[in-house]
mmCIF file of C-alpha atoms in Angstrom:
data_model
loop_
_atom_site.group_PDB
_atom_site.id
_atom_site.type_symbol
_atom_site.label_atom_id
_atom_site.label_comp_id
_atom_site.label_asym_id
_atom_site.label_seq_id
_atom_site.Cartn_x
_atom_site.Cartn_y
_atom_site.Cartn_z
ATOM 1 C CA MET A 1 29.581 -37.914 13.490
ATOM 2 C CA ARG A 2 25.809 -37.450 13.460
ATOM 3 C CA LEU A 3 23.423 -36.853 10.607
ATOM 4 C CA THR A 4 22.144 -33.311 10.122
ATOM 5 C CA LEU A 5 18.907 -31.962 8.692
ATOM 6 C CA ARG A 6 20.956 -30.239 6.024
ATOM 7 C CA GLN A 7 22.404 -33.572 4.923
ATOM 8 C CA LEU A 8 18.920 -35.082 4.761
ATOM 9 C CA SER A 9 17.635 -32.214 2.601
ATOM 10 C CA TYR A 10 20.671 -32.535 0.305
ATOM 11 C CA PHE A 11 20.124 -36.282 0.120
ATOM 12 C CA LEU A 12 16.462 -35.869 -0.915
ATOM 13 C CA ALA A 13 17.364 -33.267 -3.513
ATOM 14 C CA LEU A 14 19.868 -35.678 -5.056
ATOM 15 C CA ALA A 15 17.415 -38.576 -4.848
ATOM 16 C CA GLU A 16 14.829 -36.549 -6.774
ATOM 17 C CA GLU A 17 17.131 -34.850 -9.297
ATOM 18 C CA ARG A 18 19.397 -37.906 -9.824
ATOM 19 C CA HIS A 19 22.192 -35.548 -10.799
ATOM 20 C CA PHE A 20 24.756 -33.812 -8.562
ATOM 21 C CA GLY A 21 24.779 -30.584 -10.570
ATOM 22 C CA ARG A 22 21.008 -30.143 -10.629
ATOM 23 C CA ALA A 23 20.676 -31.111 -6.973
ATOM 24 C CA ALA A 24 23.366 -28.615 -5.964
ATOM 25 C CA GLU A 25 21.619 -25.870 -7.929
ATOM 26 C CA ARG A 26 18.318 -26.712 -6.287
ATOM 27 C CA VAL A 27 19.668 -26.410 -2.734
ATOM 28 C CA HIS A 28 21.863 -23.398 -3.620
ATOM 29 C CA VAL A 29 25.289 -24.884 -2.868
ATOM 30 C CA SER A 30 28.276 -25.810 -4.991
ATOM 31 C CA GLN A 31 28.491 -29.306 -6.408
ATOM 32 C CA PRO A 32 31.645 -30.185 -4.404
ATOM 33 C CA ALA A 33 29.919 -29.059 -1.193
ATOM 34 C CA LEU A 34 26.919 -31.261 -1.884
ATOM 35 C CA SER A 35 29.127 -34.227 -2.823
ATOM 36 C CA MET A 36 31.081 -33.869 0.417
ATOM 37 C CA GLN A 37 27.878 -33.840 2.501
ATOM 38 C CA ILE A 38 26.595 -36.965 0.760
ATOM 39 C CA ARG A 39 29.952 -38.714 1.317
ATOM 40 C CA GLU A 40 29.897 -37.811 5.009
ATOM 41 C CA MET A 41 26.335 -39.111 5.244
ATOM 42 C CA GLU A 42 27.344 -42.422 3.672
ATOM 43 C CA GLU A 43 30.288 -42.701 6.053
ATOM 44 C CA THR A 44 28.076 -41.993 9.048
ATOM 45 C CA LEU A 45 25.582 -44.655 8.005
ATOM 46 C CA ASP A 46 28.303 -47.003 6.745
ATOM 47 C CA ALA A 47 26.298 -47.576 3.563
ATOM 48 C CA VAL A 48 26.467 -46.680 -0.116
ATOM 49 C CA LEU A 49 23.304 -44.683 -0.800
ATOM 50 C CA PHE A 50 23.759 -43.941 -4.514
ATOM 51 C CA GLU A 51 25.025 -45.769 -7.558
ATOM 52 C CA ARG A 52 27.256 -43.304 -9.422
ATOM 53 C CA HIS A 53 26.934 -43.330 -13.218
ATOM 54 C CA PRO A 54 28.500 -40.903 -15.734
ATOM 55 C CA ARG A 55 25.316 -38.902 -16.312
ATOM 56 C CA GLU A 56 23.111 -39.704 -13.357
ATOM 57 C CA VAL A 57 22.930 -41.318 -9.929
ATOM 58 C CA ARG A 58 20.457 -43.899 -8.680
ATOM 59 C CA LEU A 59 19.403 -44.906 -5.192
ATOM 60 C CA THR A 60 20.642 -48.216 -3.869
ATOM 61 C CA ALA A 61 18.396 -50.472 -1.795
ATOM 62 C CA GLU A 62 19.865 -48.855 1.349
ATOM 63 C CA GLY A 63 19.303 -45.438 -0.227
ATOM 64 C CA ARG A 64 15.610 -46.141 -0.779
ATOM 65 C CA GLU A 65 15.175 -47.009 2.878
ATOM 66 C CA VAL A 66 16.999 -43.835 3.916
ATOM 67 C CA GLU A 67 14.794 -41.835 1.529
ATOM 68 C CA ARG A 68 11.645 -43.168 3.179
ATOM 69 C CA ARG A 69 12.862 -42.238 6.638
ATOM 70 C CA ALA A 70 14.308 -38.884 5.565
ATOM 71 C CA ARG A 71 10.986 -37.793 4.097
ATOM 72 C CA ARG A 72 9.214 -38.649 7.327
ATOM 73 C CA ILE A 73 11.780 -36.802 9.444
ATOM 74 C CA LEU A 74 11.742 -33.651 7.313
ATOM 75 C CA ALA A 75 7.931 -33.702 7.170
ATOM 76 C CA GLU A 76 7.856 -33.665 10.973
ATOM 77 C CA VAL A 77 10.301 -30.757 11.024
ATOM 78 C CA THR A 78 8.142 -28.886 8.515
ATOM 79 C CA GLU A 79 5.066 -29.341 10.699
ATOM 80 C CA LEU A 80 7.003 -28.181 13.764
ATOM 81 C CA GLU A 81 8.064 -25.006 11.961
ATOM 82 C CA ALA A 82 4.542 -24.394 10.664
ATOM 83 C CA ALA A 83 3.048 -24.827 14.131
ATOM 84 C CA ALA A 84 5.560 -22.392 15.577
ATOM 85 C CA ARG A 85 4.829 -19.880 12.833
ATOM 86 C CA GLN A 86 1.083 -20.094 13.430
ATOM 87 C CA ARG A 87 1.570 -19.423 17.144
ATOM 88 C CA GLY A 88 3.531 -16.269 16.398
ATOM 89 C CA LEU A 89 2.175 -12.858 17.327
ATOM 90 C CA ALA A 90 1.613 -11.915 13.704
ATOM 91 C CA GLN A 91 -0.345 -15.116 12.988
ATOM 92 C CA ARG A 92 1.301 -15.305 9.571
ATOM 93 C CA VAL A 93 -0.408 -17.552 7.038
ATOM 94 C CA ASN A 94 1.239 -18.269 3.686
ATOM 95 C CA LEU A 95 -1.476 -18.893 1.110
ATOM 96 C CA GLY A 96 -1.029 -20.118 -2.456
ATOM 97 C CA VAL A 97 -3.650 -19.439 -5.132
ATOM 98 C CA ILE A 98 -3.810 -20.653 -8.742
ATOM 99 C CA PRO A 99 -3.670 -17.872 -11.413
ATOM 100 C CA THR A 100 -7.194 -18.501 -12.724
ATOM 101 C CA VAL A 101 -8.610 -17.807 -9.253
ATOM 102 C CA ALA A 102 -6.300 -15.251 -7.624
ATOM 103 C CA PRO A 103 -7.163 -12.077 -9.639
ATOM 104 C CA TYR A 104 -10.883 -12.580 -9.091
ATOM 105 C CA LEU A 105 -11.281 -14.109 -5.640
ATOM 106 C CA LEU A 106 -8.617 -12.195 -3.703
ATOM 107 C CA PRO A 107 -10.050 -8.680 -4.226
ATOM 108 C CA GLU A 108 -13.369 -10.030 -2.959
ATOM 109 C CA VAL A 109 -12.001 -11.917 0.053
ATOM 110 C CA LEU A 110 -9.320 -9.540 1.348
ATOM 111 C CA PRO A 111 -11.834 -7.043 2.810
ATOM 112 C CA LEU A 112 -13.523 -9.940 4.601
ATOM 113 C CA LEU A 113 -10.178 -11.067 6.031
ATOM 114 C CA ARG A 114 -9.305 -7.579 7.246
ATOM 115 C CA ALA A 115 -12.669 -7.190 8.910
ATOM 116 C CA ARG A 116 -12.370 -10.608 10.563
ATOM 117 C CA ASP A 117 -8.846 -10.327 11.975
ATOM 118 C CA ILE A 118 -6.642 -7.333 11.186
ATOM 119 C CA SER A 119 -3.731 -8.829 13.164
ATOM 120 C CA ARG A 120 -3.285 -11.783 10.810
ATOM 121 C CA ASP A 121 -0.407 -11.435 8.361
ATOM 122 C CA LEU A 122 -1.530 -13.079 5.133
ATOM 123 C CA ARG A 123 1.148 -13.693 2.500
ATOM 124 C CA VAL A 124 -0.127 -14.731 -0.946
ATOM 125 C CA ARG A 125 1.753 -16.623 -3.639
ATOM 126 C CA GLU A 126 0.261 -17.079 -7.103
ATOM 127 C CA ALA A 127 1.407 -20.149 -9.049
ATOM 128 C CA THR A 128 0.158 -23.131 -11.016
ATOM 129 C CA THR A 129 -1.252 -26.162 -9.226
ATOM 130 C CA ASP A 130 1.844 -28.367 -9.466
ATOM 131 C CA ILE A 131 4.066 -25.628 -8.032
ATOM 132 C CA LEU A 132 1.640 -24.925 -5.177
ATOM 133 C CA LEU A 133 1.290 -28.607 -4.272
ATOM 134 C CA SER A 134 5.078 -28.919 -4.183
ATOM 135 C CA ALA A 135 5.359 -25.793 -2.000
ATOM 136 C CA LEU A 136 2.648 -27.158 0.278
ATOM 137 C CA ASP A 137 4.458 -30.480 0.606
ATOM 138 C CA ARG A 138 7.731 -28.694 1.412
ATOM 139 C CA GLY A 139 6.109 -26.465 4.047
ATOM 140 C CA GLN A 140 6.755 -23.269 2.078
ATOM 141 C CA ILE A 141 3.054 -22.385 2.201
ATOM 142 C CA ASP A 142 0.365 -23.308 4.734
ATOM 143 C CA ALA A 143 -2.641 -23.650 2.445
ATOM 144 C CA ALA A 144 -3.537 -23.442 -1.236
ATOM 145 C CA VAL A 145 -6.636 -22.564 -3.234
ATOM 146 C CA ILE A 146 -6.759 -25.035 -6.114
ATOM 147 C CA ALA A 147 -9.154 -26.703 -8.525
ATOM 148 C CA ALA A 148 -8.519 -30.322 -7.646
ATOM 149 C CA PRO A 149 -9.949 -33.822 -7.713
ATOM 150 C CA GLN A 150 -11.799 -35.112 -4.683
ATOM 151 C CA ALA A 151 -8.713 -36.626 -3.046
ATOM 152 C CA VAL A 152 -4.984 -35.958 -3.070
ATOM 153 C CA ALA A 153 -2.657 -38.115 -0.967
ATOM 154 C CA GLY A 154 -1.388 -36.324 2.116
ATOM 155 C CA LEU A 155 -3.761 -33.369 1.806
ATOM 156 C CA LYS A 156 -6.923 -32.301 3.551
ATOM 157 C CA LEU A 157 -9.252 -30.730 0.967
ATOM 158 C CA VAL A 158 -12.221 -28.558 1.876
ATOM 159 C CA PRO A 159 -14.684 -27.760 -0.956
ATOM 160 C CA LEU A 160 -15.310 -24.008 -1.244
ATOM 161 C CA PHE A 161 -17.683 -23.534 -4.194
ATOM 162 C CA SER A 162 -18.562 -24.825 -7.652
ATOM 163 C CA ASP A 163 -17.342 -22.552 -10.460
ATOM 164 C CA ARG A 164 -19.207 -23.232 -13.711
ATOM 165 C CA PHE A 165 -17.691 -22.588 -17.131
ATOM 166 C CA LEU A 166 -19.167 -20.126 -19.620
ATOM 167 C CA LEU A 167 -18.298 -20.039 -23.308
ATOM 168 C CA ALA A 168 -16.866 -16.606 -24.184
ATOM 169 C CA GLY A 169 -16.229 -14.896 -27.527
ATOM 170 C CA ARG A 170 -17.697 -12.319 -29.889
ATOM 171 C CA GLU A 171 -21.426 -12.738 -30.430
ATOM 172 C CA SER A 172 -20.858 -13.572 -34.094
ATOM 173 C CA MET A 173 -18.421 -16.318 -33.105
ATOM 174 C CA LEU A 174 -20.703 -17.759 -30.433
ATOM 175 C CA SER A 175 -23.570 -17.978 -32.901
ATOM 176 C CA THR A 176 -21.590 -20.523 -34.915
ATOM 177 C CA ALA A 177 -21.691 -22.873 -31.897
ATOM 178 C CA GLY A 178 -25.452 -23.333 -32.353
ATOM 179 C CA THR A 179 -28.529 -21.584 -31.076
ATOM 180 C CA GLU A 180 -29.522 -24.191 -28.512
ATOM 181 C CA GLY A 181 -28.186 -27.273 -26.814
ATOM 182 C CA LEU A 182 -24.658 -25.913 -26.428
ATOM 183 C CA ARG A 183 -22.309 -28.726 -25.415
ATOM 184 C CA PRO A 184 -18.505 -28.682 -24.930
ATOM 185 C CA VAL A 185 -17.959 -31.806 -27.037
ATOM 186 C CA ALA A 186 -19.539 -30.070 -30.047
ATOM 187 C CA LEU A 187 -17.058 -27.168 -30.092
ATOM 188 C CA ASP A 188 -14.735 -26.738 -33.063
ATOM 189 C CA PRO A 189 -11.149 -27.365 -31.806
ATOM 190 C CA ASP A 190 -9.804 -24.847 -34.322
ATOM 191 C CA ARG A 191 -11.759 -22.075 -32.614
ATOM 192 C CA LEU A 192 -10.921 -22.950 -29.027
ATOM 193 C CA LEU A 193 -8.373 -20.722 -27.267
ATOM 194 C CA LEU A 194 -6.552 -22.235 -24.284
ATOM 195 C CA LEU A 195 -4.024 -21.201 -21.685
ATOM 196 C CA ASP A 196 -0.441 -22.431 -21.838
ATOM 197 C CA GLU A 197 0.288 -26.005 -20.862
ATOM 198 C CA GLY A 198 0.611 -26.325 -17.095
ATOM 199 C CA HIS A 199 -2.554 -24.372 -16.278
ATOM 200 C CA CYS A 200 -5.186 -26.670 -14.834
ATOM 201 C CA LEU A 201 -7.995 -24.663 -16.455
ATOM 202 C CA ALA A 202 -6.689 -25.628 -19.895
ATOM 203 C CA ASP A 203 -6.586 -29.295 -18.905
ATOM 204 C CA GLN A 204 -10.127 -29.093 -17.506
ATOM 205 C CA ALA A 205 -11.422 -27.432 -20.674
ATOM 206 C CA LEU A 206 -9.862 -30.140 -22.828
ATOM 207 C CA GLU A 207 -11.288 -32.854 -20.601
ATOM 208 C CA VAL A 208 -14.872 -31.612 -20.778
ATOM 209 C CA CYS A 209 -14.511 -31.203 -24.567
ATOM 210 C CA GLY A 210 -13.121 -34.712 -24.965
ATOM 211 C CA MET A 211 -10.012 -33.341 -26.720
ATOM 212 C CA ASP A 212 -6.274 -33.532 -26.307
ATOM 213 C CA ARG A 213 -3.853 -30.648 -26.724
ATOM 214 C CA ARG A 214 -2.922 -31.688 -30.253
ATOM 215 C CA GLN A 215 -6.454 -30.894 -31.443
ATOM 216 C CA ALA A 216 -6.709 -27.373 -30.007
ATOM 217 C CA ARG A 217 -4.997 -24.112 -30.949
ATOM 218 C CA LEU A 218 -1.769 -23.990 -28.960
ATOM 219 C CA ASP A 219 0.232 -21.286 -30.730
ATOM 220 C CA LEU A 220 -0.947 -18.340 -28.630
ATOM 221 C CA GLY A 221 1.410 -18.548 -25.662
ATOM 222 C CA ALA A 222 -1.319 -17.055 -23.439
ATOM 223 C CA SER A 223 -0.562 -17.234 -19.736
ATOM 224 C CA SER A 224 -3.624 -15.427 -18.369
ATOM 225 C CA LEU A 225 -7.379 -15.444 -18.768
ATOM 226 C CA THR A 226 -7.271 -11.712 -19.439
ATOM 227 C CA THR A 227 -5.162 -12.317 -22.556
ATOM 228 C CA LEU A 228 -7.488 -15.061 -23.767
ATOM 229 C CA CYS A 229 -10.591 -12.954 -23.183
ATOM 230 C CA GLY A 230 -9.028 -10.020 -25.036
ATOM 231 C CA LEU A 231 -8.325 -12.262 -28.017
ATOM 232 C CA ALA A 232 -11.778 -13.821 -27.869
ATOM 233 C CA GLY A 233 -13.335 -10.361 -27.649
ATOM 234 C CA GLN A 234 -11.552 -9.462 -30.878
ATOM 235 C CA GLY A 235 -13.108 -12.437 -32.629
ATOM 236 C CA LEU A 236 -10.018 -14.651 -32.749
ATOM 237 C CA GLY A 237 -11.765 -17.622 -31.160
ATOM 238 C CA MET A 238 -13.731 -18.804 -28.141
ATOM 239 C CA THR A 239 -12.559 -19.701 -24.658
ATOM 240 C CA PHE A 240 -13.816 -21.143 -21.400
ATOM 241 C CA LEU A 241 -14.531 -18.444 -18.812
ATOM 242 C CA PRO A 242 -15.087 -19.401 -15.148
ATOM 243 C CA GLU A 243 -18.023 -17.660 -13.506
ATOM 244 C CA ILE A 244 -15.818 -15.985 -10.906
ATOM 245 C CA ALA A 245 -13.949 -14.221 -13.733
ATOM 246 C CA TRP A 246 -17.064 -13.099 -15.625
ATOM 247 C CA ARG A 247 -17.548 -9.647 -14.049
ATOM 248 C CA GLN A 248 -13.902 -8.570 -14.314
ATOM 249 C CA GLU A 249 -13.163 -9.933 -17.786
ATOM 250 C CA ARG A 250 -16.462 -8.746 -19.268
ATOM 251 C CA ALA A 251 -15.666 -5.209 -18.113
ATOM 252 C CA ALA A 252 -12.115 -5.400 -19.523
ATOM 253 C CA ALA A 253 -13.185 -6.714 -22.952
ATOM 254 C CA PRO A 254 -16.292 -4.832 -24.199
ATOM 255 C CA GLY A 255 -16.576 -7.032 -27.286
ATOM 256 C CA LEU A 256 -16.831 -10.204 -25.206
ATOM 257 C CA ALA A 257 -20.123 -12.083 -25.029
ATOM 258 C CA VAL A 258 -20.861 -15.271 -23.083
ATOM 259 C CA ARG A 259 -23.233 -18.206 -23.296
ATOM 260 C CA ARG A 260 -24.096 -20.957 -20.884
ATOM 261 C CA PHE A 261 -23.656 -24.603 -21.728
ATOM 262 C CA SER A 262 -26.563 -27.001 -21.592
ATOM 263 C CA LYS A 263 -27.072 -28.948 -18.385
ATOM 264 C CA PRO A 264 -25.159 -30.565 -16.859
ATOM 265 C CA GLU A 265 -22.960 -27.476 -17.098
ATOM 266 C CA PRO A 266 -19.211 -28.136 -16.992
ATOM 267 C CA ALA A 267 -17.654 -26.815 -13.802
ATOM 268 C CA ARG A 268 -14.609 -26.967 -11.603
ATOM 269 C CA GLN A 269 -14.640 -27.459 -7.848
ATOM 270 C CA ILE A 270 -12.575 -24.841 -6.031
ATOM 271 C CA MET A 271 -10.980 -26.200 -2.859
ATOM 272 C CA LEU A 272 -8.774 -25.109 0.006
ATOM 273 C CA ALA A 273 -5.964 -27.567 0.712
ATOM 274 C CA ARG A 274 -3.562 -28.043 3.588
ATOM 275 C CA ARG A 275 -1.258 -30.847 4.662
ATOM 276 C CA ALA A 276 -3.284 -33.549 6.384
ATOM 277 C CA ALA A 277 -0.628 -33.937 9.072
ATOM 278 C CA SER A 278 -0.506 -30.234 9.937
ATOM 279 C CA SER A 279 -1.962 -29.016 13.206
ATOM 280 C CA ALA A 280 -4.191 -26.334 11.710
ATOM 281 C CA SER A 281 -5.951 -24.057 14.172
ATOM 282 C CA ASP A 282 -9.086 -21.997 13.630
ATOM 283 C CA TRP A 283 -7.407 -19.970 10.879
ATOM 284 C CA PHE A 284 -7.999 -22.722 8.320
ATOM 285 C CA GLU A 285 -11.722 -23.011 8.978
ATOM 286 C CA ASP A 286 -12.083 -19.214 9.067
ATOM 287 C CA LEU A 287 -10.186 -18.850 5.808
ATOM 288 C CA ALA A 288 -12.253 -21.568 4.107
ATOM 289 C CA ARG A 289 -15.469 -19.921 5.247
ATOM 290 C CA MET A 290 -14.497 -16.486 3.916
ATOM 291 C CA LEU A 291 -13.169 -17.847 0.612
ATOM 292 C CA ALA A 292 -16.410 -19.769 0.137
ATOM 293 C CA GLN A 293 -18.437 -16.634 0.871
ATOM 294 C CA ALA A 294 -16.462 -14.589 -1.667
ATOM 295 C CA GLY A 295 -16.747 -17.324 -4.288
ATOM 296 C CA GLU A 296 -20.506 -17.650 -3.831
ATOM 297 C CA THR A 297 -20.855 -13.880 -4.269
ATOM 298 C CA LEU A 298 -18.969 -13.898 -7.578
ATOM 299 C CA THR A 299 -20.689 -16.973 -8.999
ATOM 300 C CA GLY A 300 -24.054 -15.604 -7.877
ATOM 301 C CA LEU A 301 -23.476 -12.403 -9.860
ATOM 302 C CA ALA A 302 -22.639 -14.407 -12.981
ATOM 303 C CA ARG A 303 -25.648 -16.696 -12.633
ATOM 304 C CA ALA A 304 -27.987 -13.738 -12.220
ATOM 305 C CA ALA A 305 -26.546 -11.927 -15.255
ATOM 306 C CA VAL A 306 -26.190 -15.001 -17.505
ATOM 307 C CA PRO A 307 -29.156 -17.235 -16.722
ATOM 308 C CA ALA A 308 -29.449 -20.750 -18.062
#
């Protein structure tokens, strides 16, 4: 009996979940079916891969070695499938975009993409950074627009543009932050509105303010910038507004005013990521170029309207 790719994927799911029930749910099979595949795999390799405990399983020394090799094998298969997909007639590209970028950048970039290559089939998925990085690693998407650090293991990151943060709220609320020398670390935590946990923009805002989540107002359950800006426009607090969102959110919330921070202005670096091992063709460079162009247009509008 030979190992199968299905067995390897089931094995990795179990290695990560450490529980037969959760692993079976993740790969969409019954628990007995997954258990049987793992047993057959152990028989084929003549090795015990997992220690079975009442509430969890753990990899054995042999299991850890199999995990290392299985990840490499499945990564190669993922790249093979991605290469085949990119050579297809439709030139399908699956792109992931974080929620604090997608509503603002995509309407600007889609006309550029259509004008550049109307035959390319672009599929967009909007999700938080951790979900997109996982999907990228699994080969479910080909590239992702994220706000990331300068290096992430296994990824090639191309900087697109710098997106500075504005402070947004009602004019009366903003005036309480001081008339000059506005700095993030001087903001009152009780007046700061943030997105739900899991959104990188919230983490970035807390970082530049030198706060942790326990200091800021976390009882809003807001999952979008539009919600936060609506609340801020009603005078319920202040929030960080990326430049690329300024035009759209300012139009949607007439009561919203914005101010710039003192230099150096806090900002996030928007990047396009792909797997470093993938054999990307010209589509990646073309996509990065058009995303950068759209981002520079949006940030340019904000900088002209809200000067330092």
